[in-house]
PDB file of C-alpha atoms in Angstrom:
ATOM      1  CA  UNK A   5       0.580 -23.008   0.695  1.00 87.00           C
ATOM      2  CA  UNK A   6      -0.224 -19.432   1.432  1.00 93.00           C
ATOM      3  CA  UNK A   7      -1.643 -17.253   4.385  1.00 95.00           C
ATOM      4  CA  UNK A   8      -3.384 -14.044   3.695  1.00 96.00           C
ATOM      5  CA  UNK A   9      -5.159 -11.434   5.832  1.00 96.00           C
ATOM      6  CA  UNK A  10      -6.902  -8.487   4.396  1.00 97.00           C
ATOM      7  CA  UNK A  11      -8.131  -5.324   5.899  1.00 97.00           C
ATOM      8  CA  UNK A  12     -11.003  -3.070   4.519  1.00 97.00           C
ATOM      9  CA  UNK A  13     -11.804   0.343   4.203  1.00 97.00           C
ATOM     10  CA  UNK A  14      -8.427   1.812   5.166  1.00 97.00           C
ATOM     11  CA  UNK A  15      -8.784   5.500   4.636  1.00 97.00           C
ATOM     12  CA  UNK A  16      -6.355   5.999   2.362  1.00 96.00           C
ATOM     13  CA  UNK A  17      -5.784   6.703  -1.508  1.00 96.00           C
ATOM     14  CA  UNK A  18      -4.862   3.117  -3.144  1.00 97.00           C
ATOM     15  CA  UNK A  19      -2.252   5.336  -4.751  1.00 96.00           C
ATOM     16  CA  UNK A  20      -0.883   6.052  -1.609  1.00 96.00           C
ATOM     17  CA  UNK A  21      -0.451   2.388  -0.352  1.00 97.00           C
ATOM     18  CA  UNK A  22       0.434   1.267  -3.758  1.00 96.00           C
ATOM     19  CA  UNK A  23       4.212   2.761  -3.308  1.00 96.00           C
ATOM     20  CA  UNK A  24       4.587   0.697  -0.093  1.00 96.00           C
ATOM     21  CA  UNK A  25       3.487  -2.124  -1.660  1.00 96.00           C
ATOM     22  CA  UNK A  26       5.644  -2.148  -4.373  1.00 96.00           C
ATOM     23  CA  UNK A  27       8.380  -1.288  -2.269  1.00 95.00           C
ATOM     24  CA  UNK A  28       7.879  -4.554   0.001  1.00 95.00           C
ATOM     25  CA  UNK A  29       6.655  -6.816  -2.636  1.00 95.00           C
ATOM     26  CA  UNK A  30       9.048 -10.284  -2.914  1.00 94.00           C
ATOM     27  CA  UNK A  31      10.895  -9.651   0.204  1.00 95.00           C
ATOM     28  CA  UNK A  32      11.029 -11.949   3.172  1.00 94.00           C
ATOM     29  CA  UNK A  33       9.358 -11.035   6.361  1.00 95.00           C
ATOM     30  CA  UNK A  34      12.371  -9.376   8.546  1.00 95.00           C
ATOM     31  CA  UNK A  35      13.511  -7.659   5.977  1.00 96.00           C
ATOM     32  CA  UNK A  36       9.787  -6.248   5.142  1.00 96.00           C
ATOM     33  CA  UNK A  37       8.754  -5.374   8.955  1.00 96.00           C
ATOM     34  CA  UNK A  38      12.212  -3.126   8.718  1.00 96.00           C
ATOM     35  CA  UNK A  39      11.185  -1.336   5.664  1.00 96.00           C
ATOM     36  CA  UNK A  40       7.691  -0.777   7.112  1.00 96.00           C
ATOM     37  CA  UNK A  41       9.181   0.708  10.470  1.00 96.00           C
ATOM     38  CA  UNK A  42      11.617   2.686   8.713  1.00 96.00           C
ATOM     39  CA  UNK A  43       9.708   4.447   6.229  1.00 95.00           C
ATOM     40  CA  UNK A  44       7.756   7.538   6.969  1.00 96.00           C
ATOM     41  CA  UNK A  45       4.851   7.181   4.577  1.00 95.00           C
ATOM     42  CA  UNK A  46       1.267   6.820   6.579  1.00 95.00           C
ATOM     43  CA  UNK A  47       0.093   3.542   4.616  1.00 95.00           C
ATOM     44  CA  UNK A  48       3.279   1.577   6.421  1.00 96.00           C
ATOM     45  CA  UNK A  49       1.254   1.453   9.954  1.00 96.00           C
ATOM     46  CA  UNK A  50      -1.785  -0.204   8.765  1.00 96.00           C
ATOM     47  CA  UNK A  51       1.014  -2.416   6.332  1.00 96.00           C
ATOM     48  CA  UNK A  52       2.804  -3.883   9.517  1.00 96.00           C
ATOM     49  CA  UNK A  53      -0.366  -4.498  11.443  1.00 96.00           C
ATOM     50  CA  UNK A  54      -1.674  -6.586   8.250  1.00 96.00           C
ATOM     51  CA  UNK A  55       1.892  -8.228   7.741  1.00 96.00           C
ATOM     52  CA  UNK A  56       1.867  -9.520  11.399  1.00 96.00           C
ATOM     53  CA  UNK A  57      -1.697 -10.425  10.794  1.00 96.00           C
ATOM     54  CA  UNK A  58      -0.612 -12.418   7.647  1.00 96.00           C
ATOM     55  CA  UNK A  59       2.761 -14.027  10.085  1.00 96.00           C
ATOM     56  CA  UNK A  60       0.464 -15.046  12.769  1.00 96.00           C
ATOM     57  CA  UNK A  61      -2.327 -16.718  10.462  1.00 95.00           C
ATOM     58  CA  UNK A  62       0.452 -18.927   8.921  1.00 95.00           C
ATOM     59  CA  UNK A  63       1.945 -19.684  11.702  1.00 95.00           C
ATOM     60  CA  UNK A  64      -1.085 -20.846  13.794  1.00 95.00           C
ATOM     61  CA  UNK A  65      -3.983 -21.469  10.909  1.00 94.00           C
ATOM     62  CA  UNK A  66      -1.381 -23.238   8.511  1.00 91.00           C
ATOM     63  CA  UNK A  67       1.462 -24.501  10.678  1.00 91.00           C
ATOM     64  CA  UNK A  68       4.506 -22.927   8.793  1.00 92.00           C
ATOM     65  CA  UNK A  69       7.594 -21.902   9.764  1.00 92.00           C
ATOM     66  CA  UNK A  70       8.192 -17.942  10.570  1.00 92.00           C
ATOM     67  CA  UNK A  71      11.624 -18.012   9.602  1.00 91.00           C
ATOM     68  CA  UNK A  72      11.111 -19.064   5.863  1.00 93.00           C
ATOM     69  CA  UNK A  73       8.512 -17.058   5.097  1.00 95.00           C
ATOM     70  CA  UNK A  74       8.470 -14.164   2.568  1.00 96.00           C
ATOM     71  CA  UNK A  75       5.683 -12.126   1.229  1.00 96.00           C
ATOM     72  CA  UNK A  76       4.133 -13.241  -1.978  1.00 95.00           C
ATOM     73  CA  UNK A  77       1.488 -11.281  -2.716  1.00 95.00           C
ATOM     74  CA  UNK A  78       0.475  -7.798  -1.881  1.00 97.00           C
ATOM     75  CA  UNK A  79      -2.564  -5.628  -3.283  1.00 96.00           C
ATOM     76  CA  UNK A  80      -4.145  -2.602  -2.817  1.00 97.00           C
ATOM     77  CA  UNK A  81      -7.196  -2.160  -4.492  1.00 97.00           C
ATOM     78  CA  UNK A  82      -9.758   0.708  -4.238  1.00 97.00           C
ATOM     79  CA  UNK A  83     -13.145   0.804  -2.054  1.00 97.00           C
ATOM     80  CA  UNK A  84     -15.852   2.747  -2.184  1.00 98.00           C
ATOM     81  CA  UNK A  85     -15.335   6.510  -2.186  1.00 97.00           C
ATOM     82  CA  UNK A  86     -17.159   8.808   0.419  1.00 97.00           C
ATOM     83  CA  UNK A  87     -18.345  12.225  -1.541  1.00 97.00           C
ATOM     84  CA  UNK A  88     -18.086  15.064   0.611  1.00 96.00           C
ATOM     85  CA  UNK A  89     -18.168  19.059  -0.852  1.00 96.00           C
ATOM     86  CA  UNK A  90     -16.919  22.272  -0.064  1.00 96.00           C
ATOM     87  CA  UNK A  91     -18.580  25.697  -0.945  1.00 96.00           C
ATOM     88  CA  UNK A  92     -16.920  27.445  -2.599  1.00 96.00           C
ATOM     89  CA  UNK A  93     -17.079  31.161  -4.090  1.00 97.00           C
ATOM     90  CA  UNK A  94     -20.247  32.810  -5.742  1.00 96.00           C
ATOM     91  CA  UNK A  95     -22.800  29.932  -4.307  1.00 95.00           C
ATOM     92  CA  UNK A  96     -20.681  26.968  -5.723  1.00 96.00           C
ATOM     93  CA  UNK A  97     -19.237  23.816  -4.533  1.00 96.00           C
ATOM     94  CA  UNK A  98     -16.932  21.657  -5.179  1.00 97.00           C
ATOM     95  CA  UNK A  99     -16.615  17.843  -4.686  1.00 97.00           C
ATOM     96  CA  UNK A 100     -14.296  16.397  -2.221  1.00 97.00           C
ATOM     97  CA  UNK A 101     -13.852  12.353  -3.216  1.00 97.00           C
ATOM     98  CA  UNK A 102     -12.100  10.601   0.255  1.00 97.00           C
ATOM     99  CA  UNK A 103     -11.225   7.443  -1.046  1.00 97.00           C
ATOM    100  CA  UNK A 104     -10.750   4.457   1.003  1.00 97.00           C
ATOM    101  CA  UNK A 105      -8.728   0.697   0.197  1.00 97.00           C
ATOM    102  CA  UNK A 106      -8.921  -2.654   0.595  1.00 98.00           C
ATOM    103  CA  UNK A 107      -5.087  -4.053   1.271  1.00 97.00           C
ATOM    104  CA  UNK A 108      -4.338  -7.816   1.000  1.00 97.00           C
ATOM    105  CA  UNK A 109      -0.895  -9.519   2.154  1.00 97.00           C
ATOM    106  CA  UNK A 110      -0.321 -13.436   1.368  1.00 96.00           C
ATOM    107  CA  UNK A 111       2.984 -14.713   2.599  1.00 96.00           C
ATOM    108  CA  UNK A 112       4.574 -17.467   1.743  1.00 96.00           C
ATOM    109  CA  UNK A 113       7.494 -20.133   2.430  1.00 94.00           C
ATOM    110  CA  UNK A 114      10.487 -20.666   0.785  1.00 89.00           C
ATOM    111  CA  UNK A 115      11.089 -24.147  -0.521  1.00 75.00           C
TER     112      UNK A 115
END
């Protein structure tokens, strides 16, 4: 069985949150949390907030144990994109494209 929680329009660059997903993907829950506090890349704040989320769904939604779990699934995918400009020289402008992401944790036990 598996316990997710997702969050939406983070406003971040998938690419961004993509490295600290890969970088937690596959590891158990304490050792995850200490990545996530450790490393100074923005996208690990809204990571552990989701990854407790996640804990605390299987552990009250799903009954499982919080010792055994691990994370088995992480994604970052892209939302929509909010076009903003800047002018720019000789009556011009350019197009500024803040992208935002959908992040989704499922954790896991171990059998």
């Amino acid at each position: 069985m598996e316990a997710f929680a997702h969050v939406k329009y983070v406003r971040m660059s998938p690419r961004k949150v993509k490295l600290v997903c890969d970088m937690i993907r596959g590891k158990d829950v304490a050792t995850a949390t200490a990545y996530l506090m450790q490393t100074p890349k923005a996208a690990c704040e809204p990571m552990l907030k989701l990854l407790k989320s996640a804990v605390a769904n299987a552990e009250h939604n799903n009954g499982m144990d919080v010792g055994s779990l691990y994370i088995s699934t992480v994604a970052a995918n892209p939302g929509p994109t909010l076009k903003r400009g800047m002018p720019r020289a000789k009556g011009s402008y350019n197009r500024i494209l803040k992208r935002t992401t959908h992040i989704t944790i499922g954790v896991s036990q171990k059998d």
